[in-house]
Amino acid sequence: GQQLNQSPQSMFIQEGEDVSMNCTSSSIFNTWLWYKQDPGEGPVLLIALYKAGELTSNGRLTAQFGITRKDSFLNISASIPSDVGIYFCAGVSSGGSNYKLTFGKGTLLTVNP
Amino acid sequence: GAGVSQSPSNKVTEKGKDVELRCDPISGHTALYWYRQSLGQGLEFLIYFQGNSAPDKSGLPSDRFSAERTGGSVSTLTIQRTQQEDSAVYLCASSPYMNTEAFFGQGTRLTVV
C-alpha cells in the first residue's frame, strides 16, 4: 500500500527558532494535508494543498506541495511554546468519489521556552 | 454540535468482551473515516465510508473488527472478543462530499485489561 515517510521523527528546539519537517512518498498524491495533534486530542487540520508547486501560508505556518506530487514540507517560523505537539502529514489519493487519506508517522515537536 | 463527536471518550474493557465505539460526524458530511492510533504511533487506516458507496474495509486488522454507518450519518465501530493489542485511541473523521479536508473527533481511548 501507499506509505509516507515523514521526517524528522522528533525535534527539540528553542523558542523563537524556525522549524522544518517534510514528507515523501513513492506514490503521487492529489492533495497534501498537514495536521497537528495535542495530547489527548484528535488531529486538527492546519493547511491543505491542492496543486503541485502550491505554497500556502497560515500565520507562522508555510507548507508546499512538491512539484513531483510525491512530497510536501511544513515550516513553522518563530516557534512558541504552544507549537508543541505531533505534526502529521497526510496524502490524499482519489478514485472517482472515494478519497483515502494516508498518514505519515508524525513529527514530535518540543519547544523549550 | 459543530464538530465530530465520539463516544465514549474512554473505555476500559476486559479481554474477550465486545465493545462498540460511536461516531457522530459533522452534519452534511458524506465521508467518514475510522483510524487507530497506538501509543506514540501514527494513524492506522481502518475503514472509509463515502455516501451510499460500498465502504473501503481494507484497513480492518481482523474479522473481529466491523463498522456500520446508518442512514449515512452515525457510525459504530465494533470490536468483538477484544484482545490486549486492541488497546489504542480510535479516531473518527468526516469530510464533505468531494472534499479531501477531513475533520477529526477527539477519539475514544480503549484499554483492554
PDB file of C-alpha atoms in Angstrom:
ATOM      1  CA  GLY A   1       0.000   0.000   0.000  1.00  0.00           C
ATOM      2  CA  GLN A   2       0.926   3.651  -0.078  1.00  0.00           C
ATOM      3  CA  GLN A   3       3.378   4.835   2.530  1.00  0.00           C
ATOM      4  CA  LEU A   4       4.546   8.240   3.624  1.00  0.00           C
ATOM      5  CA  ASN A   5       7.989   8.824   5.070  1.00  0.00           C
ATOM      6  CA  GLN A   6       7.841  11.731   7.497  1.00  0.00           C
ATOM      7  CA  SER A   7      10.959  13.277   8.977  1.00  0.00           C
ATOM      8  CA  PRO A   8      12.307  14.060  11.396  1.00  0.00           C
ATOM      9  CA  GLN A   9      10.620  11.804  13.943  1.00  0.00           C
ATOM     10  CA  SER A  10      11.219  14.355  16.673  1.00  0.00           C
ATOM     11  CA  MET A  11      12.678  17.809  17.144  1.00  0.00           C
ATOM     12  CA  PHE A  12      13.819  19.745  20.196  1.00  0.00           C
ATOM     13  CA  ILE A  13      14.156  23.466  19.577  1.00  0.00           C
ATOM     14  CA  GLN A  14      14.382  26.734  21.442  1.00  0.00           C
ATOM     15  CA  GLU A  15      11.545  29.203  21.431  1.00  0.00           C
ATOM     16  CA  GLY A  16      11.918  31.606  18.528  1.00  0.00           C
ATOM     17  CA  GLU A  17      13.640  29.153  16.210  1.00  0.00           C
ATOM     18  CA  ASP A  18      12.248  28.111  12.854  1.00  0.00           C
ATOM     19  CA  VAL A  19      11.252  24.502  12.193  1.00  0.00           C
ATOM     20  CA  SER A  20      11.020  22.445   9.038  1.00  0.00           C
ATOM     21  CA  MET A  21       9.592  18.966   8.530  1.00  0.00           C
ATOM     22  CA  ASN A  22       8.762  17.018   5.404  1.00  0.00           C
ATOM     23  CA  CYS A  23       7.030  14.015   3.927  1.00  0.00           C
ATOM     24  CA  THR A  24       7.987  11.966   0.924  1.00  0.00           C
ATOM     25  CA  SER A  25       6.277   9.146  -0.895  1.00  0.00           C
ATOM     26  CA  SER A  26       6.859   6.793  -3.768  1.00  0.00           C
ATOM     27  CA  SER A  27       3.263   7.446  -4.839  1.00  0.00           C
ATOM     28  CA  ILE A  28       1.637  10.512  -6.327  1.00  0.00           C
ATOM     29  CA  PHE A  29      -0.999  12.288  -4.272  1.00  0.00           C
ATOM     30  CA  ASN A  30      -3.710  14.719  -5.372  1.00  0.00           C
ATOM     31  CA  THR A  31      -3.778  16.614  -2.099  1.00  0.00           C
ATOM     32  CA  TRP A  32      -1.455  17.088   0.851  1.00  0.00           C
ATOM     33  CA  LEU A  33      -2.739  17.927   4.310  1.00  0.00           C
ATOM     34  CA  TRP A  34      -0.877  18.903   7.462  1.00  0.00           C
ATOM     35  CA  TYR A  35      -2.362  18.240  10.912  1.00  0.00           C
ATOM     36  CA  LYS A  36      -1.332  18.996  14.475  1.00  0.00           C
ATOM     37  CA  GLN A  37      -2.282  16.793  17.406  1.00  0.00           C
ATOM     38  CA  ASP A  38      -2.174  17.927  21.027  1.00  0.00           C
ATOM     39  CA  PRO A  39      -2.088  15.325  23.833  1.00  0.00           C
ATOM     40  CA  GLY A  40      -5.469  13.703  24.369  1.00  0.00           C
ATOM     41  CA  GLU A  41      -6.991  15.411  21.357  1.00  0.00           C
ATOM     42  CA  GLY A  42      -7.745  14.481  17.783  1.00  0.00           C
ATOM     43  CA  PRO A  43      -5.631  15.895  14.943  1.00  0.00           C
ATOM     44  CA  VAL A  44      -6.540  19.400  13.834  1.00  0.00           C
ATOM     45  CA  LEU A  45      -6.171  20.447  10.202  1.00  0.00           C
ATOM     46  CA  LEU A  46      -3.575  23.198   9.714  1.00  0.00           C
ATOM     47  CA  ILE A  47      -3.063  23.536   5.974  1.00  0.00           C
ATOM     48  CA  ALA A  48      -4.431  21.901   2.821  1.00  0.00           C
ATOM     49  CA  LEU A  49      -2.558  21.886  -0.505  1.00  0.00           C
ATOM     50  CA  TYR A  50      -4.254  21.044  -3.789  1.00  0.00           C
ATOM     51  CA  LYS A  51      -1.866  21.830  -6.635  1.00  0.00           C
ATOM     52  CA  ALA A  52       1.662  20.738  -7.420  1.00  0.00           C
ATOM     53  CA  GLY A  53       4.031  23.586  -6.597  1.00  0.00           C
ATOM     54  CA  GLU A  54       1.458  25.338  -4.413  1.00  0.00           C
ATOM     55  CA  LEU A  55       2.861  27.305  -1.487  1.00  0.00           C
ATOM     56  CA  THR A  56       0.355  28.173   1.238  1.00  0.00           C
ATOM     57  CA  SER A  57       0.699  30.086   4.478  1.00  0.00           C
ATOM     58  CA  ASN A  58      -1.402  30.129   7.614  1.00  0.00           C
ATOM     59  CA  GLY A  59       0.050  32.605  10.084  1.00  0.00           C
ATOM     60  CA  ARG A  60       3.517  31.380  11.040  1.00  0.00           C
ATOM     61  CA  LEU A  61       2.987  28.146   9.114  1.00  0.00           C
ATOM     62  CA  THR A  62       4.023  27.655   5.497  1.00  0.00           C
ATOM     63  CA  ALA A  63       3.575  24.472   3.517  1.00  0.00           C
ATOM     64  CA  GLN A  64       4.370  23.457  -0.036  1.00  0.00           C
ATOM     65  CA  PHE A  65       3.077  20.764  -2.374  1.00  0.00           C
ATOM     66  CA  GLY A  66       6.073  19.349  -4.215  1.00  0.00           C
ATOM     67  CA  ILE A  67       6.310  19.655  -7.983  1.00  0.00           C
ATOM     68  CA  THR A  68       6.567  15.889  -8.369  1.00  0.00           C
ATOM     69  CA  ARG A  69       3.404  15.488  -6.229  1.00  0.00           C
ATOM     70  CA  LYS A  70       5.338  12.986  -4.119  1.00  0.00           C
ATOM     71  CA  ASP A  71       6.421  15.270  -1.315  1.00  0.00           C
ATOM     72  CA  SER A  72       5.469  18.186   0.904  1.00  0.00           C
ATOM     73  CA  PHE A  73       7.093  20.248   3.611  1.00  0.00           C
ATOM     74  CA  LEU A  74       5.847  22.316   6.536  1.00  0.00           C
ATOM     75  CA  ASN A  75       7.742  25.227   8.027  1.00  0.00           C
ATOM     76  CA  ILE A  76       6.968  26.921  11.333  1.00  0.00           C
ATOM     77  CA  SER A  77       8.599  30.290  11.871  1.00  0.00           C
ATOM     78  CA  ALA A  78       9.435  31.902  15.208  1.00  0.00           C
ATOM     79  CA  SER A  79       8.254  28.921  17.268  1.00  0.00           C
ATOM     80  CA  ILE A  80       6.398  29.451  20.536  1.00  0.00           C
ATOM     81  CA  PRO A  81       5.709  27.013  23.396  1.00  0.00           C
ATOM     82  CA  SER A  82       2.161  26.273  22.200  1.00  0.00           C
ATOM     83  CA  ASP A  83       3.583  24.845  18.970  1.00  0.00           C
ATOM     84  CA  VAL A  84       4.431  21.731  20.969  1.00  0.00           C
ATOM     85  CA  GLY A  85       2.660  18.657  19.661  1.00  0.00           C
ATOM     86  CA  ILE A  86       2.754  15.995  16.994  1.00  0.00           C
ATOM     87  CA  TYR A  87       2.574  17.119  13.381  1.00  0.00           C
ATOM     88  CA  PHE A  88       1.248  14.719  10.767  1.00  0.00           C
ATOM     89  CA  CYS A  89       1.290  14.927   7.018  1.00  0.00           C
ATOM     90  CA  ALA A  90      -1.415  13.176   5.028  1.00  0.00           C
ATOM     91  CA  GLY A  91      -1.578  12.449   1.346  1.00  0.00           C
ATOM     92  CA  VAL A  92      -4.884  12.028  -0.392  1.00  0.00           C
ATOM     93  CA  SER A  93      -5.381   9.823  -3.402  1.00  0.00           C
ATOM     94  CA  SER A  94      -8.715   9.816  -5.104  1.00  0.00           C
ATOM     95  CA  GLY A  95     -10.526   7.433  -7.359  1.00  0.00           C
ATOM     96  CA  GLY A  96     -13.897   8.616  -8.502  1.00  0.00           C
ATOM     97  CA  SER A  97     -15.708   9.870  -5.423  1.00  0.00           C
ATOM     98  CA  ASN A  98     -13.509   7.989  -2.990  1.00  0.00           C
ATOM     99  CA  TYR A  99     -10.836   9.871  -1.087  1.00  0.00           C
ATOM    100  CA  LYS A 100      -8.386   7.959   1.046  1.00  0.00           C
ATOM    101  CA  LEU A 101      -6.019   9.652   3.474  1.00  0.00           C
ATOM    102  CA  THR A 102      -2.641   8.095   4.143  1.00  0.00           C
ATOM    103  CA  PHE A 103      -0.769   9.492   7.141  1.00  0.00           C
ATOM    104  CA  GLY A 104       2.881   9.832   7.976  1.00  0.00           C
ATOM    105  CA  LYS A 105       4.073   8.612  11.383  1.00  0.00           C
ATOM    106  CA  GLY A 106       4.330  12.141  12.728  1.00  0.00           C
ATOM    107  CA  THR A 107       6.951  14.591  13.948  1.00  0.00           C
ATOM    108  CA  LEU A 108       7.026  15.252  17.684  1.00  0.00           C
ATOM    109  CA  LEU A 109       7.946  18.881  18.291  1.00  0.00           C
ATOM    110  CA  THR A 110       9.215  20.099  21.642  1.00  0.00           C
ATOM    111  CA  VAL A 111       9.801  23.813  22.168  1.00  0.00           C
ATOM    112  CA  ASN A 112      11.938  24.912  25.091  1.00  0.00           C
ATOM    113  CA  PRO A 113      10.936  28.333  26.450  1.00  0.00           C
TER     114      PRO A 113
ATOM    115  CA  GLY B   1     -22.533  20.132  17.973  1.00  0.00           C
ATOM    116  CA  ALA B   2     -20.402  21.678  15.274  1.00  0.00           C
ATOM    117  CA  GLY B   3     -17.621  19.101  15.287  1.00  0.00           C
ATOM    118  CA  VAL B   4     -17.166  15.357  15.069  1.00  0.00           C
ATOM    119  CA  SER B   5     -18.345  13.746  18.284  1.00  0.00           C
ATOM    120  CA  GLN B   6     -17.105  10.406  19.562  1.00  0.00           C
ATOM    121  CA  SER B   7     -18.323   8.362  22.499  1.00  0.00           C
ATOM    122  CA  PRO B   8     -17.325   7.144  24.919  1.00  0.00           C
ATOM    123  CA  SER B   9     -14.182   9.205  25.387  1.00  0.00           C
ATOM    124  CA  ASN B  10     -12.645   6.400  27.425  1.00  0.00           C
ATOM    125  CA  LYS B  11     -13.475   2.714  27.601  1.00  0.00           C
ATOM    126  CA  VAL B  12     -11.907   0.040  29.757  1.00  0.00           C
ATOM    127  CA  THR B  13     -12.967  -3.495  28.950  1.00  0.00           C
ATOM    128  CA  GLU B  14     -11.979  -6.999  29.874  1.00  0.00           C
ATOM    129  CA  LYS B  15     -10.222  -9.191  27.372  1.00  0.00           C
ATOM    130  CA  GLY B  16     -12.737 -11.210  25.403  1.00  0.00           C
ATOM    131  CA  LYS B  17     -15.597  -8.742  25.722  1.00  0.00           C
ATOM    132  CA  ASP B  18     -17.170  -6.913  22.773  1.00  0.00           C
ATOM    133  CA  VAL B  19     -17.093  -3.120  22.529  1.00  0.00           C
ATOM    134  CA  GLU B  20     -18.919  -0.550  20.422  1.00  0.00           C
ATOM    135  CA  LEU B  21     -17.489   2.855  19.639  1.00  0.00           C
ATOM    136  CA  ARG B  22     -19.703   5.593  18.264  1.00  0.00           C
ATOM    137  CA  CYS B  23     -19.013   8.465  15.897  1.00  0.00           C
ATOM    138  CA  ASP B  24     -21.328  11.361  15.063  1.00  0.00           C
ATOM    139  CA  PRO B  25     -19.893  13.139  12.014  1.00  0.00           C
ATOM    140  CA  ILE B  26     -20.355  16.772  11.142  1.00  0.00           C
ATOM    141  CA  SER B  27     -23.854  17.272   9.776  1.00  0.00           C
ATOM    142  CA  GLY B  28     -23.924  17.007   5.993  1.00  0.00           C
ATOM    143  CA  HIS B  29     -20.552  15.320   5.659  1.00  0.00           C
ATOM    144  CA  THR B  30     -20.813  12.316   3.384  1.00  0.00           C
ATOM    145  CA  ALA B  31     -17.416  10.762   4.038  1.00  0.00           C
ATOM    146  CA  LEU B  32     -16.492   9.108   7.338  1.00  0.00           C
ATOM    147  CA  TYR B  33     -13.178   7.545   8.325  1.00  0.00           C
ATOM    148  CA  TRP B  34     -12.033   5.395  11.248  1.00  0.00           C
ATOM    149  CA  TYR B  35      -8.370   5.343  12.248  1.00  0.00           C
ATOM    150  CA  ARG B  36      -6.479   3.689  15.082  1.00  0.00           C
ATOM    151  CA  GLN B  37      -3.573   5.280  16.898  1.00  0.00           C
ATOM    152  CA  SER B  38      -1.399   3.244  19.211  1.00  0.00           C
ATOM    153  CA  LEU B  39       0.755   4.936  21.840  1.00  0.00           C
ATOM    154  CA  GLY B  40       3.340   7.113  20.155  1.00  0.00           C
ATOM    155  CA  GLN B  41       2.384   5.872  16.714  1.00  0.00           C
ATOM    156  CA  GLY B  42       0.874   7.370  13.606  1.00  0.00           C
ATOM    157  CA  LEU B  43      -2.648   6.895  12.347  1.00  0.00           C
ATOM    158  CA  GLU B  44      -3.557   3.472  11.024  1.00  0.00           C
ATOM    159  CA  PHE B  45      -6.412   3.469   8.495  1.00  0.00           C
ATOM    160  CA  LEU B  46      -9.277   1.117   9.365  1.00  0.00           C
ATOM    161  CA  ILE B  47     -12.333   1.840   7.217  1.00  0.00           C
ATOM    162  CA  TYR B  48     -13.813   4.558   4.983  1.00  0.00           C
ATOM    163  CA  PHE B  49     -17.455   5.283   4.152  1.00  0.00           C
ATOM    164  CA  GLN B  50     -18.493   7.570   1.287  1.00  0.00           C
ATOM    165  CA  GLY B  51     -22.205   8.165   0.859  1.00  0.00           C
ATOM    166  CA  ASN B  52     -24.023   5.077  -0.344  1.00  0.00           C
ATOM    167  CA  SER B  53     -20.928   3.501  -1.876  1.00  0.00           C
ATOM    168  CA  ALA B  54     -19.574   0.232  -0.557  1.00  0.00           C
ATOM    169  CA  PRO B  55     -17.159   1.030   2.304  1.00  0.00           C
ATOM    170  CA  ASP B  56     -13.425   0.569   1.922  1.00  0.00           C
ATOM    171  CA  LYS B  57     -12.691  -2.019   4.620  1.00  0.00           C
ATOM    172  CA  SER B  58      -9.148  -2.702   3.548  1.00  0.00           C
ATOM    173  CA  GLY B  59      -7.639  -1.455   6.816  1.00  0.00           C
ATOM    174  CA  LEU B  60      -9.598  -3.607   9.254  1.00  0.00           C
ATOM    175  CA  PRO B  61      -6.960  -5.749  11.004  1.00  0.00           C
ATOM    176  CA  SER B  62      -9.097  -8.862  11.529  1.00  0.00           C
ATOM    177  CA  ASP B  63     -12.618 -10.180  11.234  1.00  0.00           C
ATOM    178  CA  ARG B  64     -13.176  -9.202  14.868  1.00  0.00           C
ATOM    179  CA  PHE B  65     -13.477  -5.627  13.619  1.00  0.00           C
ATOM    180  CA  SER B  66     -16.560  -4.317  11.833  1.00  0.00           C
ATOM    181  CA  ALA B  67     -18.210  -0.977  11.252  1.00  0.00           C
ATOM    182  CA  GLU B  68     -21.586   0.275  10.190  1.00  0.00           C
ATOM    183  CA  ARG B  69     -22.895   3.619   9.129  1.00  0.00           C
ATOM    184  CA  THR B  70     -26.626   4.006   9.497  1.00  0.00           C
ATOM    185  CA  GLY B  71     -28.580   6.450   7.388  1.00  0.00           C
ATOM    186  CA  GLY B  72     -25.395   7.958   6.057  1.00  0.00           C
ATOM    187  CA  SER B  73     -24.695   9.620   9.375  1.00  0.00           C
ATOM    188  CA  VAL B  74     -23.758   7.957  12.676  1.00  0.00           C
ATOM    189  CA  SER B  75     -21.168   5.202  12.564  1.00  0.00           C
ATOM    190  CA  THR B  76     -20.417   2.411  15.022  1.00  0.00           C
ATOM    191  CA  LEU B  77     -17.123   0.541  15.152  1.00  0.00           C
ATOM    192  CA  THR B  78     -17.484  -2.849  16.816  1.00  0.00           C
ATOM    193  CA  ILE B  79     -14.623  -4.947  18.133  1.00  0.00           C
ATOM    194  CA  GLN B  80     -15.541  -8.464  19.130  1.00  0.00           C
ATOM    195  CA  ARG B  81     -13.632 -10.625  21.595  1.00  0.00           C
ATOM    196  CA  THR B  82     -11.232  -7.804  22.400  1.00  0.00           C
ATOM    197  CA  GLN B  83      -7.533  -8.519  22.834  1.00  0.00           C
ATOM    198  CA  GLN B  84      -4.910  -6.506  24.677  1.00  0.00           C
ATOM    199  CA  GLU B  85      -3.324  -5.474  21.388  1.00  0.00           C
ATOM    200  CA  ASP B  86      -6.597  -3.698  20.516  1.00  0.00           C
ATOM    201  CA  SER B  87      -5.772  -1.079  23.155  1.00  0.00           C
ATOM    202  CA  ALA B  88      -5.384   2.216  21.323  1.00  0.00           C
ATOM    203  CA  VAL B  89      -7.101   5.503  20.576  1.00  0.00           C
ATOM    204  CA  TYR B  90      -9.765   5.100  17.911  1.00  0.00           C
ATOM    205  CA  LEU B  91     -10.262   8.265  15.884  1.00  0.00           C
ATOM    206  CA  CYS B  92     -13.156   9.133  13.622  1.00  0.00           C
ATOM    207  CA  ALA B  93     -13.101  11.836  10.952  1.00  0.00           C
ATOM    208  CA  SER B  94     -15.592  13.185   8.436  1.00  0.00           C
ATOM    209  CA  SER B  95     -15.399  15.328   5.315  1.00  0.00           C
ATOM    210  CA  PRO B  96     -17.842  16.893   2.866  1.00  0.00           C
ATOM    211  CA  TYR B  97     -18.615  15.257  -0.458  1.00  0.00           C
ATOM    212  CA  MET B  98     -15.795  15.532  -2.991  1.00  0.00           C
ATOM    213  CA  ASN B  99     -13.697  17.348  -0.400  1.00  0.00           C
ATOM    214  CA  THR B 100     -10.472  15.984   0.990  1.00  0.00           C
ATOM    215  CA  GLU B 101     -10.313  18.024   4.206  1.00  0.00           C
ATOM    216  CA  ALA B 102     -11.110  15.584   6.980  1.00  0.00           C
ATOM    217  CA  PHE B 103     -12.046  16.802  10.455  1.00  0.00           C
ATOM    218  CA  PHE B 104     -11.338  14.580  13.434  1.00  0.00           C
ATOM    219  CA  GLY B 105     -13.129  13.869  16.669  1.00  0.00           C
ATOM    220  CA  GLN B 106     -11.285  13.668  19.983  1.00  0.00           C
ATOM    221  CA  GLY B 107     -11.112   9.904  19.849  1.00  0.00           C
ATOM    222  CA  THR B 108     -12.054   7.022  22.112  1.00  0.00           C
ATOM    223  CA  ARG B 109      -9.250   5.652  24.257  1.00  0.00           C
ATOM    224  CA  LEU B 110      -9.784   1.903  24.517  1.00  0.00           C
ATOM    225  CA  THR B 111      -7.961  -0.095  27.172  1.00  0.00           C
ATOM    226  CA  VAL B 112      -8.281  -3.863  27.204  1.00  0.00           C
ATOM    227  CA  VAL B 113      -7.277  -5.413  30.520  1.00  0.00           C
TER     228      VAL B 113
END
